[in-house]
mmCIF file of C-alpha atoms and ligand atoms in Angstrom:
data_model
loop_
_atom_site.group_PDB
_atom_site.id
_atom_site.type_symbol
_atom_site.label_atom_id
_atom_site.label_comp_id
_atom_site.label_asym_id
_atom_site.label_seq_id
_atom_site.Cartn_x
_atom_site.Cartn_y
_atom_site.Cartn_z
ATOM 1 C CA UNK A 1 29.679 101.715 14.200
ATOM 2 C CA UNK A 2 27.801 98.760 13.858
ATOM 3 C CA UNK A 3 24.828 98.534 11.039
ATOM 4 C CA UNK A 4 22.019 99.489 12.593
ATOM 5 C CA UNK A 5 23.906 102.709 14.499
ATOM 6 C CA UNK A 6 24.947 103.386 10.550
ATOM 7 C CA UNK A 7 21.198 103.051 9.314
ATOM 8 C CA UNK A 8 19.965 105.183 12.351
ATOM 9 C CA UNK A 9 22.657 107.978 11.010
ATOM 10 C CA UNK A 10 22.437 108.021 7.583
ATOM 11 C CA UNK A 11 18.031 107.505 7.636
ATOM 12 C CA UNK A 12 16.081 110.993 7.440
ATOM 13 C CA UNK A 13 12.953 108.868 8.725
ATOM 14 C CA UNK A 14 13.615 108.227 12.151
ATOM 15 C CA UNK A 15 11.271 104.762 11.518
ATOM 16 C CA UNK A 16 11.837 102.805 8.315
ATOM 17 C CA UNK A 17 9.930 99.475 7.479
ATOM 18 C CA UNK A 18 12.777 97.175 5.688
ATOM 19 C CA UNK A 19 11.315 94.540 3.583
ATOM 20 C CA UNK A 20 13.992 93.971 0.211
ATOM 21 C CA UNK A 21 15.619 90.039 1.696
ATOM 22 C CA UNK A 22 19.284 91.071 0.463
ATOM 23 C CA UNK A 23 18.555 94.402 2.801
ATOM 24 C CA UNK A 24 17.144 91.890 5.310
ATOM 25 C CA UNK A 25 19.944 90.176 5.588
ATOM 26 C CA UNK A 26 22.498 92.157 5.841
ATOM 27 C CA UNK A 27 20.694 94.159 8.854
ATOM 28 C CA UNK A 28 19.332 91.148 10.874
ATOM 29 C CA UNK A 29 21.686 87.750 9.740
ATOM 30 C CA UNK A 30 18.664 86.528 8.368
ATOM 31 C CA UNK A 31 18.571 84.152 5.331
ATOM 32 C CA UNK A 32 15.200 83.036 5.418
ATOM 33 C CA UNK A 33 12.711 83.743 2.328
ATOM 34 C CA UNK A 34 9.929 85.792 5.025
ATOM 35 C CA UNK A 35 11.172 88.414 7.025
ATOM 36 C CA UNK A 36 10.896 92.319 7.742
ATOM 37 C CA UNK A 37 12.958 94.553 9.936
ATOM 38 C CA UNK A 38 11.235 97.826 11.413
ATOM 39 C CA UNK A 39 13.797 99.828 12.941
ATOM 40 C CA UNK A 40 12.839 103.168 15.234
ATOM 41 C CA UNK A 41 15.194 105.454 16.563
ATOM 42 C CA UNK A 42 15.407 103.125 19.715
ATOM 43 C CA UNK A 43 13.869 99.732 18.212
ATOM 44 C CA UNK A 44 14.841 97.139 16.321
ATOM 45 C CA UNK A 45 12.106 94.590 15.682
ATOM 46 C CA UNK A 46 12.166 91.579 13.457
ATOM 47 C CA UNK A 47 9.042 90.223 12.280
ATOM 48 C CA UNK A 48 8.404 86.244 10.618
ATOM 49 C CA UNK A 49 5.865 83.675 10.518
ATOM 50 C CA UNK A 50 6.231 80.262 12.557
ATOM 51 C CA UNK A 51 8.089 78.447 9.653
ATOM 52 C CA UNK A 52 11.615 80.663 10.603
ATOM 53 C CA UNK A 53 10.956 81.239 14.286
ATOM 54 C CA UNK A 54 13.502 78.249 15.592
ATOM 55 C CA UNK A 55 15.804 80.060 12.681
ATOM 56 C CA UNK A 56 15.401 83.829 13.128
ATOM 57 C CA UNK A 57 15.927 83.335 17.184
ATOM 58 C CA UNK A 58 19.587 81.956 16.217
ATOM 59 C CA UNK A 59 20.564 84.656 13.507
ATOM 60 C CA UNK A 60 18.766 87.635 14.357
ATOM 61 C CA UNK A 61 21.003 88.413 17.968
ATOM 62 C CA UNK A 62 19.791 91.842 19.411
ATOM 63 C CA UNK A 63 16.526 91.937 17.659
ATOM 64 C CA UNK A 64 13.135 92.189 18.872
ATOM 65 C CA UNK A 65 11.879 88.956 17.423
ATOM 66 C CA UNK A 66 8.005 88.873 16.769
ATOM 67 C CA UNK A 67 6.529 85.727 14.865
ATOM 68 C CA UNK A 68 3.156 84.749 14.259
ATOM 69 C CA UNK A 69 0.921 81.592 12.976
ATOM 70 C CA UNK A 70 -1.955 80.689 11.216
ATOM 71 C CA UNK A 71 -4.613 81.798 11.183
ATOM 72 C CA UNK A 72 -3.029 85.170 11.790
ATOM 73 C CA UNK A 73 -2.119 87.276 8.312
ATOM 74 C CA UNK A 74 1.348 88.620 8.040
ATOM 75 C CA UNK A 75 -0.463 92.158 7.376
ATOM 76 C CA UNK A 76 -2.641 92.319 10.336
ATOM 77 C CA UNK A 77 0.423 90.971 12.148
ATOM 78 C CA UNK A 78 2.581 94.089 10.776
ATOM 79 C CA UNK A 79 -0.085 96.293 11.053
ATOM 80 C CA UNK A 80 -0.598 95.760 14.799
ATOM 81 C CA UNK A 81 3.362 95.515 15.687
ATOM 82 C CA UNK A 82 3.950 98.890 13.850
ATOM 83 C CA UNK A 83 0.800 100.165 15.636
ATOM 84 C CA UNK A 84 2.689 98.646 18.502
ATOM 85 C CA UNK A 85 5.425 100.390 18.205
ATOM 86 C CA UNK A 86 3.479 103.872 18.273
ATOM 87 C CA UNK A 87 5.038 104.976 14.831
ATOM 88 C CA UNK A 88 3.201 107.357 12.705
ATOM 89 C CA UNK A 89 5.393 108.091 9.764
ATOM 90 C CA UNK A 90 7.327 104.841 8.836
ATOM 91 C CA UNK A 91 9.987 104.991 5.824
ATOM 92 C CA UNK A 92 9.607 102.089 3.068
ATOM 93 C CA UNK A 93 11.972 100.724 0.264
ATOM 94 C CA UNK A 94 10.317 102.612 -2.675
ATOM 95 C CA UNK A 95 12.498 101.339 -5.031
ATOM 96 C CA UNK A 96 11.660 97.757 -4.448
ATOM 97 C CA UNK A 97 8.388 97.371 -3.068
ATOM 98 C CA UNK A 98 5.560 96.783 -5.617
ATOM 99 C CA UNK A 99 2.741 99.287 -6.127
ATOM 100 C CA UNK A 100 0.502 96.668 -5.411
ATOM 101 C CA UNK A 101 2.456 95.948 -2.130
ATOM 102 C CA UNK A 102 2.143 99.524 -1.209
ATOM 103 C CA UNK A 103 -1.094 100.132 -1.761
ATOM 104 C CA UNK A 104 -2.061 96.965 0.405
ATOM 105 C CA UNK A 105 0.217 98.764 3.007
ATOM 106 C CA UNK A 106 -1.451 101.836 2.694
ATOM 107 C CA UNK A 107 -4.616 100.311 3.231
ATOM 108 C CA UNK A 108 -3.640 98.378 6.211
ATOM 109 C CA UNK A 109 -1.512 101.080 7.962
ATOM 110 C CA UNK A 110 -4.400 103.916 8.352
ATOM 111 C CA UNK A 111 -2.921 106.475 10.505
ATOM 112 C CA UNK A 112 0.632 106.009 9.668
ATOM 113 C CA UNK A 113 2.229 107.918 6.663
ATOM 114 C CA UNK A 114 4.007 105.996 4.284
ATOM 115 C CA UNK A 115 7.524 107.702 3.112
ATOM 116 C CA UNK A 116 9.318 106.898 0.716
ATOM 117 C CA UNK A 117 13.062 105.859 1.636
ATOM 118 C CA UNK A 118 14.683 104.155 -1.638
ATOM 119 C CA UNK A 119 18.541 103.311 -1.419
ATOM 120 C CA UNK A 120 18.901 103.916 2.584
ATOM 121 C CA UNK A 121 20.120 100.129 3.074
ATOM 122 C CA UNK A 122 21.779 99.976 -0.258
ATOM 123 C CA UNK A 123 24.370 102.831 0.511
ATOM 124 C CA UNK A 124 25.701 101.263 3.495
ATOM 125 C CA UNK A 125 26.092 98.355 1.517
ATOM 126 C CA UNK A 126 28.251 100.057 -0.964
ATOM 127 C CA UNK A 127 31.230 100.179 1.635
ATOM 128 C CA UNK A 128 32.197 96.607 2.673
ATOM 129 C CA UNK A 129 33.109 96.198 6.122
ATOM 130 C CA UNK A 130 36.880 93.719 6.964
ATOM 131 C CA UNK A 131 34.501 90.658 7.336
ATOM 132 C CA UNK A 132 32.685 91.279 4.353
ATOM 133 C CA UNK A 133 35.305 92.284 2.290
ATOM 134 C CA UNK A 134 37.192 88.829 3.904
ATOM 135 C CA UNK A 135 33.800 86.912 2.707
ATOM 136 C CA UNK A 136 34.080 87.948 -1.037
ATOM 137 C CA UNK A 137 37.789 87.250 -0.601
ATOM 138 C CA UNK A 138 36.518 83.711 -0.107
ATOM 139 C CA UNK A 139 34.114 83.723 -2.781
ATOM 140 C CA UNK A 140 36.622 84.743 -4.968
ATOM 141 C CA UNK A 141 39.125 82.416 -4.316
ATOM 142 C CA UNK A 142 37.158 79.670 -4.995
ATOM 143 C CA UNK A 143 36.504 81.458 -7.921
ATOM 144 C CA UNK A 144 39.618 81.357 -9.123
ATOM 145 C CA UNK A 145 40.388 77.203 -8.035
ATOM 146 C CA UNK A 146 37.234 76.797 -9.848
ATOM 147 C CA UNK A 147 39.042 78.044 -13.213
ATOM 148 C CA UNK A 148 41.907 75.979 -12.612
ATOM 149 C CA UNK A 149 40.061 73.043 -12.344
ATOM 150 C CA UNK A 150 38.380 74.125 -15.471
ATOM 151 C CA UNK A 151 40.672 74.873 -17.764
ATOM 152 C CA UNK A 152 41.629 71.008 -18.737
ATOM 153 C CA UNK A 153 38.358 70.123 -19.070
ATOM 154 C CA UNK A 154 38.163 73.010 -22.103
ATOM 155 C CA UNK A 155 38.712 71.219 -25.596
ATOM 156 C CA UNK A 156 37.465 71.075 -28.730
ATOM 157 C CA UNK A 157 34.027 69.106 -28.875
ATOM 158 C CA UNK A 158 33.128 69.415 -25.691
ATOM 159 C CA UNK A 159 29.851 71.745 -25.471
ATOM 160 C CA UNK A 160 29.052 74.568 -23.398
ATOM 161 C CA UNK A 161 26.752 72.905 -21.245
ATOM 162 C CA UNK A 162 28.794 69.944 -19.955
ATOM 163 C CA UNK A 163 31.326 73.235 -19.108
ATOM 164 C CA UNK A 164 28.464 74.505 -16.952
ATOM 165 C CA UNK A 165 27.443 71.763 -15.551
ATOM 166 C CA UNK A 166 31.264 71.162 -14.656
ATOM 167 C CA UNK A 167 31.265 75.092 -12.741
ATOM 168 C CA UNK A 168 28.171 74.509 -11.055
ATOM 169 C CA UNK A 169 28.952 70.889 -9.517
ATOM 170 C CA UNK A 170 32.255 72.086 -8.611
ATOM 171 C CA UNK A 171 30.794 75.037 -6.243
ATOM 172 C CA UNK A 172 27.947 72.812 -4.960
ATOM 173 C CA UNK A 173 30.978 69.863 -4.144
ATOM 174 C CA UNK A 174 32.662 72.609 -2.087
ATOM 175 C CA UNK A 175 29.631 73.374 -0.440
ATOM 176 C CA UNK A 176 28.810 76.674 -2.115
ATOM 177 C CA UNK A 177 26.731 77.921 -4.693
ATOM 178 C CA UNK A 178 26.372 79.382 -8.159
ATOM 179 C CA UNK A 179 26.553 83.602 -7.438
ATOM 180 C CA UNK A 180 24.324 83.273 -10.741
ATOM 181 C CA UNK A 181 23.556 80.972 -13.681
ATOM 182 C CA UNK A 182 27.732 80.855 -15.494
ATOM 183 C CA UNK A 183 27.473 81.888 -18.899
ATOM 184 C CA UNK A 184 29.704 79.992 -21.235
ATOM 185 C CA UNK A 185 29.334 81.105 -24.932
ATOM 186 C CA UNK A 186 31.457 80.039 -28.038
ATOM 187 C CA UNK A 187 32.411 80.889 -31.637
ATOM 188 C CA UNK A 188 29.860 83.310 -32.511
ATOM 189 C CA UNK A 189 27.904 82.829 -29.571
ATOM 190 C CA UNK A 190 30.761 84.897 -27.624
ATOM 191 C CA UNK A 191 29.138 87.847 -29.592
ATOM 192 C CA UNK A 192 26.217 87.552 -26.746
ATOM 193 C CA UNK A 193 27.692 89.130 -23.534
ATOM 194 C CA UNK A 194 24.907 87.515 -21.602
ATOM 195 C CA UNK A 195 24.518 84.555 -23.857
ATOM 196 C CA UNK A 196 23.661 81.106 -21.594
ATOM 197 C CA UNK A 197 24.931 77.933 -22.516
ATOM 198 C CA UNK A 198 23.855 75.940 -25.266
ATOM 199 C CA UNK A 199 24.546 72.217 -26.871
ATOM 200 C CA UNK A 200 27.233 73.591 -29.035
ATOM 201 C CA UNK A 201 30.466 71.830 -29.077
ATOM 202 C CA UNK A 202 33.354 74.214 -28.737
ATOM 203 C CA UNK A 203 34.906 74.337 -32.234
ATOM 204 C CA UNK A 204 38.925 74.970 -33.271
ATOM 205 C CA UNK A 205 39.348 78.732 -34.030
ATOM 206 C CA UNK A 206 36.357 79.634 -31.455
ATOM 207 C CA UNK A 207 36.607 82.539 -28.560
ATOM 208 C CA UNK A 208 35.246 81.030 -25.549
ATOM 209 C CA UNK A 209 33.712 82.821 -23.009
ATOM 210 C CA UNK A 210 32.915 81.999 -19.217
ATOM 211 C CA UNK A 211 31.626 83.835 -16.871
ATOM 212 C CA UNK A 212 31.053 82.566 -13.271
ATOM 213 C CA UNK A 213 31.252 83.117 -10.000
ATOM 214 C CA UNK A 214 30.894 81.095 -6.350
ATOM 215 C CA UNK A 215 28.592 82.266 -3.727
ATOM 216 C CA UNK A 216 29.954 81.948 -0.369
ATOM 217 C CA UNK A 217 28.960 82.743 2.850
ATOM 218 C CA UNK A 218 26.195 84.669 0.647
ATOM 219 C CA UNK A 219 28.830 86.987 -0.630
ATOM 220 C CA UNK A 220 29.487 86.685 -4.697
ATOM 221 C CA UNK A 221 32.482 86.052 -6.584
ATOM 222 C CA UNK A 222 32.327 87.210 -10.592
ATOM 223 C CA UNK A 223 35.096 86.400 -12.939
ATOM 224 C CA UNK A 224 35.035 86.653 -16.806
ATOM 225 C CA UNK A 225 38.018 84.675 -18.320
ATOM 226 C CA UNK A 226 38.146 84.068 -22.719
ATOM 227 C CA UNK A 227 39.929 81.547 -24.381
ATOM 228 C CA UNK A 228 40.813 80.567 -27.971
ATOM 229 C CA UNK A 229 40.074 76.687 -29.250
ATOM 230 C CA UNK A 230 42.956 75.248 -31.103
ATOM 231 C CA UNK A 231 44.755 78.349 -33.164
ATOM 232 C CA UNK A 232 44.554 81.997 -32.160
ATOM 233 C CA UNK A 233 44.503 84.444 -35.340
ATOM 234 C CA UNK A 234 45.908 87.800 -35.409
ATOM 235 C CA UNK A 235 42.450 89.096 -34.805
ATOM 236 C CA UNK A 236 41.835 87.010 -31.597
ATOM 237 C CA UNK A 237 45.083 88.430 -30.346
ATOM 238 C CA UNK A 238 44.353 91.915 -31.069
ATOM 239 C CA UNK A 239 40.788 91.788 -29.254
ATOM 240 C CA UNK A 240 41.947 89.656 -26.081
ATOM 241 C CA UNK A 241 45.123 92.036 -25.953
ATOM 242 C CA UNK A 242 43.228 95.163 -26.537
ATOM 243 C CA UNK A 243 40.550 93.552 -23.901
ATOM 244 C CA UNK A 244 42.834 93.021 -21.574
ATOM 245 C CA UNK A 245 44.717 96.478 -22.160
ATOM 246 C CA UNK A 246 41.993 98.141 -21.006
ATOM 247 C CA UNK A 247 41.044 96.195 -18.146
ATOM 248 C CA UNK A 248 44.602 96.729 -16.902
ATOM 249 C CA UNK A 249 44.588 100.311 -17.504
ATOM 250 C CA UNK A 250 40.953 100.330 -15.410
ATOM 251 C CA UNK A 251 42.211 99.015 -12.524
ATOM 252 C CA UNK A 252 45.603 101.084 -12.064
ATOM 253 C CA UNK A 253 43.461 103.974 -12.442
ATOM 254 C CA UNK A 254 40.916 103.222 -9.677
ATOM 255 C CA UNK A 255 41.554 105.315 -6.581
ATOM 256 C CA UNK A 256 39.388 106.647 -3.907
ATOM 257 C CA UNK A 257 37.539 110.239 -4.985
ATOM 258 C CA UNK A 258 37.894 108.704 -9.102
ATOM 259 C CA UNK A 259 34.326 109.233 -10.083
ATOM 260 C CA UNK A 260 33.530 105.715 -11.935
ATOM 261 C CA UNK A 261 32.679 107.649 -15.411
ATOM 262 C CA UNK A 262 36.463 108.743 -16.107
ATOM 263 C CA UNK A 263 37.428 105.267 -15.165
ATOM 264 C CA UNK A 264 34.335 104.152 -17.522
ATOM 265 C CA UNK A 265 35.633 106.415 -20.231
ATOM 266 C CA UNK A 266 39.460 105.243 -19.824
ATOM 267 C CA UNK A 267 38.602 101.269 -20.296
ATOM 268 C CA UNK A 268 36.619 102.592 -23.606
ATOM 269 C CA UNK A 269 39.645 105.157 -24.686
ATOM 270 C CA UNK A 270 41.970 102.014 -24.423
ATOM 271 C CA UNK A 271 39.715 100.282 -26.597
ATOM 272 C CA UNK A 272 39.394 103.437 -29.097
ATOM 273 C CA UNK A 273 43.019 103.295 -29.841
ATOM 274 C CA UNK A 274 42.791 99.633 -31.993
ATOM 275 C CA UNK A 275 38.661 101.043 -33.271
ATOM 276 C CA UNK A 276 37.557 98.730 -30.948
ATOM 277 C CA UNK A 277 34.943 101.060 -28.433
ATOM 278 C CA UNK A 278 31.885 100.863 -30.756
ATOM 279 C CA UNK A 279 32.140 97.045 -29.478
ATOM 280 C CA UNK A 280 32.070 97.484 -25.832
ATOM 281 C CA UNK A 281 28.000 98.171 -25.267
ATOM 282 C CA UNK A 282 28.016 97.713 -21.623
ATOM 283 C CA UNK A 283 28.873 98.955 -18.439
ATOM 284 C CA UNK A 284 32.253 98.801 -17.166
ATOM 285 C CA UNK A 285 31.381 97.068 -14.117
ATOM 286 C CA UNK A 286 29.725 97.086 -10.612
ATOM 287 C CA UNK A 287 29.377 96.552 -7.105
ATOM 288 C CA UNK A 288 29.572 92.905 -6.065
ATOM 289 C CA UNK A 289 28.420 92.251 -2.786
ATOM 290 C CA UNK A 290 25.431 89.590 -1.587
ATOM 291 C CA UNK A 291 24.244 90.384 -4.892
ATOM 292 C CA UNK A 292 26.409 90.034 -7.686
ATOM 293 C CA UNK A 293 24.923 93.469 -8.770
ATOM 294 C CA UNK A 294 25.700 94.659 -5.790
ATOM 295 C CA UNK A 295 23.759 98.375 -4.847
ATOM 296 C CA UNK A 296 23.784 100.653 -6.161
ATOM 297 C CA UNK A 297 24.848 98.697 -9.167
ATOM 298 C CA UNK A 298 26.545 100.564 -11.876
ATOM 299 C CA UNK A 299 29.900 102.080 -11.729
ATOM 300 C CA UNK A 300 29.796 105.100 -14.192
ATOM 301 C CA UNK A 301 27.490 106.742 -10.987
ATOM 302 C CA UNK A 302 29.294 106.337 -7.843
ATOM 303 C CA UNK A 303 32.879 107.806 -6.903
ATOM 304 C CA UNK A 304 34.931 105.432 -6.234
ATOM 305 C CA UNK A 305 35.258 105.023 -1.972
ATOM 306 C CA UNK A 306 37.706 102.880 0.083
ATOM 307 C CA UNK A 307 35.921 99.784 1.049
ATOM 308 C CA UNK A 308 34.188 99.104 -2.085
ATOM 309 C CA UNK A 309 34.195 96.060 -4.184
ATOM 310 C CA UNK A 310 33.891 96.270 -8.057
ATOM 311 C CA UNK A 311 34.094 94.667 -10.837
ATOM 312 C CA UNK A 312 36.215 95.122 -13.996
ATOM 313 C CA UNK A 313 34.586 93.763 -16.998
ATOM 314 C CA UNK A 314 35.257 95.300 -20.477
ATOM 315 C CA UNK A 315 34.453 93.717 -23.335
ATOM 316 C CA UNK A 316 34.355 93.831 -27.141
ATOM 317 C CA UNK A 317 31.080 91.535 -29.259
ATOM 318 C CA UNK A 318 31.623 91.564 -33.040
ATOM 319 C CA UNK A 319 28.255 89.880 -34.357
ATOM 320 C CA UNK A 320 29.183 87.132 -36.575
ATOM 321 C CA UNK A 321 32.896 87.178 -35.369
ATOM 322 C CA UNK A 322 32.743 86.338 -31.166
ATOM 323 C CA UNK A 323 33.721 88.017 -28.286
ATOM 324 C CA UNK A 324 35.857 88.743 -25.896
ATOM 325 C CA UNK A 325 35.146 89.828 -21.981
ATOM 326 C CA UNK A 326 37.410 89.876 -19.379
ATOM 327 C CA UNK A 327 36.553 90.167 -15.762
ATOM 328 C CA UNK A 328 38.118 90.296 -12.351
ATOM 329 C CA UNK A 329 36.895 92.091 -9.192
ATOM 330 C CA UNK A 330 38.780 94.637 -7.030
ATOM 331 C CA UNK A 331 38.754 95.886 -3.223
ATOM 332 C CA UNK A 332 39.222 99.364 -2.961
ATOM 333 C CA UNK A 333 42.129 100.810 -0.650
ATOM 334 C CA UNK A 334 43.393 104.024 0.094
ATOM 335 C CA UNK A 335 46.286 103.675 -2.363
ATOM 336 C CA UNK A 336 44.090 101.770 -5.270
ATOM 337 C CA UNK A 337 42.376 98.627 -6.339
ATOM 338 C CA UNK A 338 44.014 95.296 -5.349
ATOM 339 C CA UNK A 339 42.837 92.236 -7.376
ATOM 340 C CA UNK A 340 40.461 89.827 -4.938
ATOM 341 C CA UNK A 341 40.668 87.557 -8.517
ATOM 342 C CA UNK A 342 44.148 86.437 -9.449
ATOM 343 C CA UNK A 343 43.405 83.758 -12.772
ATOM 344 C CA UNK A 344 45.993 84.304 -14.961
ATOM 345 C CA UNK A 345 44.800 87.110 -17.631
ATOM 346 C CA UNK A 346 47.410 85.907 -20.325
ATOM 347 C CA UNK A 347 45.174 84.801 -23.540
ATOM 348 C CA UNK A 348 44.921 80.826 -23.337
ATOM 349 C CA UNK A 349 44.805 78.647 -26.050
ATOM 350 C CA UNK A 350 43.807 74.970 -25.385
HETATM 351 N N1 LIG B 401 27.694 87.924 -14.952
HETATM 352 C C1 LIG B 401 27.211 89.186 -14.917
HETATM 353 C C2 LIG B 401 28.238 90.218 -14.863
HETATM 354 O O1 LIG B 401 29.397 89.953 -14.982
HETATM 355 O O2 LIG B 401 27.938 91.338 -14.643
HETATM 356 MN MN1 MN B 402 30.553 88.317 -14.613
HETATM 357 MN MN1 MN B 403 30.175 91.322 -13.443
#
């Protein structure tokens, strides 16, 4: 079933206004900054301004395409296309549009009642299709060749920045892009699970922590890999191998009909066993997808379905100490998760 038959299916509006550009996207092939979908139970019209007409005439195959120009507003221009289309109760992404949005909407759209619809474009996203799930293979490897072209450049005095700088220009050289801004934190800075890079110069006896991914194809890779600076004390070892325990025991357990929580609570029972688990404040991961928080975004709510992609990030953040996070992402198959990153996990020290 292709995407719109699966929208059509799944929607209880039978006309739904889509407006959130990661929801755009994935409908129409879009990836312009202006566009809207309206899709009826026998219509699917796209709607843009002259800037992406050339542009939404190539992507947007088997849509209605309607564009307009200045002096025309895009309002009056949706207004009259969904008057067009003789719809009187049209669906709209609640949970993204702004109440300001809406209520210009409301005002334009007399006639037609506004519904509602949060999350009807985000479910279908949840379950990758093959050339999807192919796509954040992608992303993922390059991912992972971005690491190994990495790891060298990690020594002593060399700050987090220049490491950075080094992830970003290697994903723009190879003609992708940053999924989001890397963070690469060190010493006590590891502490920060979303710390972003500063001028400190990595230091012997520091946790390092990077966390990166490419963007391919739109789809997002999203690795977390930690490393030790010189000399790795006992402590070090028993957070990355405690870390690293749990991730492992994560992933084994994932299995289609596993609700997220128990796989949740298992990364944090690992971590119980050494009285690490007060450490681990976050979530243990998400769905990664053309967003890296991919919807709906937090594991401990879904059950876990073939066909998903997740991440596996637990993590433990002693303040004044460092930190330790280690990432990789999974596919979902019938029989379990199967790694789309494959870094080596084994604690490095450079
Ligand atoms: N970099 C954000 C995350 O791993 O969720
Ligand atoms: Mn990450
Ligand atoms: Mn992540």
């Amino acid at each position: 079933m292709g995407r719109l038959e699966k929208l059509r299916a799944v929607s209880e509006i039978p006309s739904i206004l889509v407006t959130d550009p990661t929801n755009v996207r994935y409908l129409t092939g879009f990836t312009g900054s202006f566009g809207q979908a309206i899709v009826t139970e026998t219509r699917q019209v796209f709607v843009t301004d002259s800037r992406y007409r050339i542009q939404a005439g190539e992507q947007c195959l088997g849509w209605d395409l309607r564009t307009f120009q200045a002096p025309i507003k895009g309002l009056d221009f949706l207004r009259d296309t969904v008057k067009d289309l003789g719809v009187s109760r049209l669906g709209f992404e609640s949970d993204s549009v702004t109440y300001d949005r809406w209520d210009s909407l409301k005002g334009a759209f007399s006639g037609v009642e506004l519904v509602p619809a949060p999350g009807v474009v985000g479910k279908l996203r949840m379950i990758k299709e093959p050339s999807e799930i192919e796509a954040l293979s992608r992303a993922c490897a390059l991912t992972d060749a971005c690491w190994e072209y990495l790891r060298p450049k990690i020594q002593a005095n060399v700050s987090e920045y220049d490491l950075a700088l080094e992830i970003e220009f290697y994903f723009r050289r190879q003609g992708a892009q940053e999924a989001f801004s890397c963070i690469v934190v060190s010493g006590e800075r590891s502490a920060r699970p979303h710390g972003t890079p500063s001028d400190k110069r990595l230091q012997h006896g520091d946790f390092v922590t990077f966390d990166f991914g490419a963007k391919v194809d739109g789809y997002c890779g999203d690795i977390t890999r930690t490393v030790v600076i010189g000399e790795a004390s006992a402590r070090h070892k028993e957070i990355y191998d405690a870390v690293n325990e749990s991730r492992a025991a994560a992933i084994d357990a994932m299995r289609p009909g596993k609700l997220g929580l128990e796989v949740d609570q298992l990364s944090r029972d690992v971590l119980a066993k050494y009285g690490l688990d007060g450490y681990f404040g976050h979530g243990l991961g998400h769905s990664l997808g053309l967003q890296v928080h991919d919807s709906p975004s937090g594991m401990r709510d879904i059950e876990i379905a073939e066909g998903m992609v997740l991440t596996v990030e637990p993590g433990v953040y002693i303040e004044g100490f460092g930190g330790c996070r280690i990432e990789d992402d999974v596919v979902l198959r019938a029989s379990g998760a199967e790694c789309l990153t494959k870094s080596p996990r084994e604690l490095l020290i450079l």
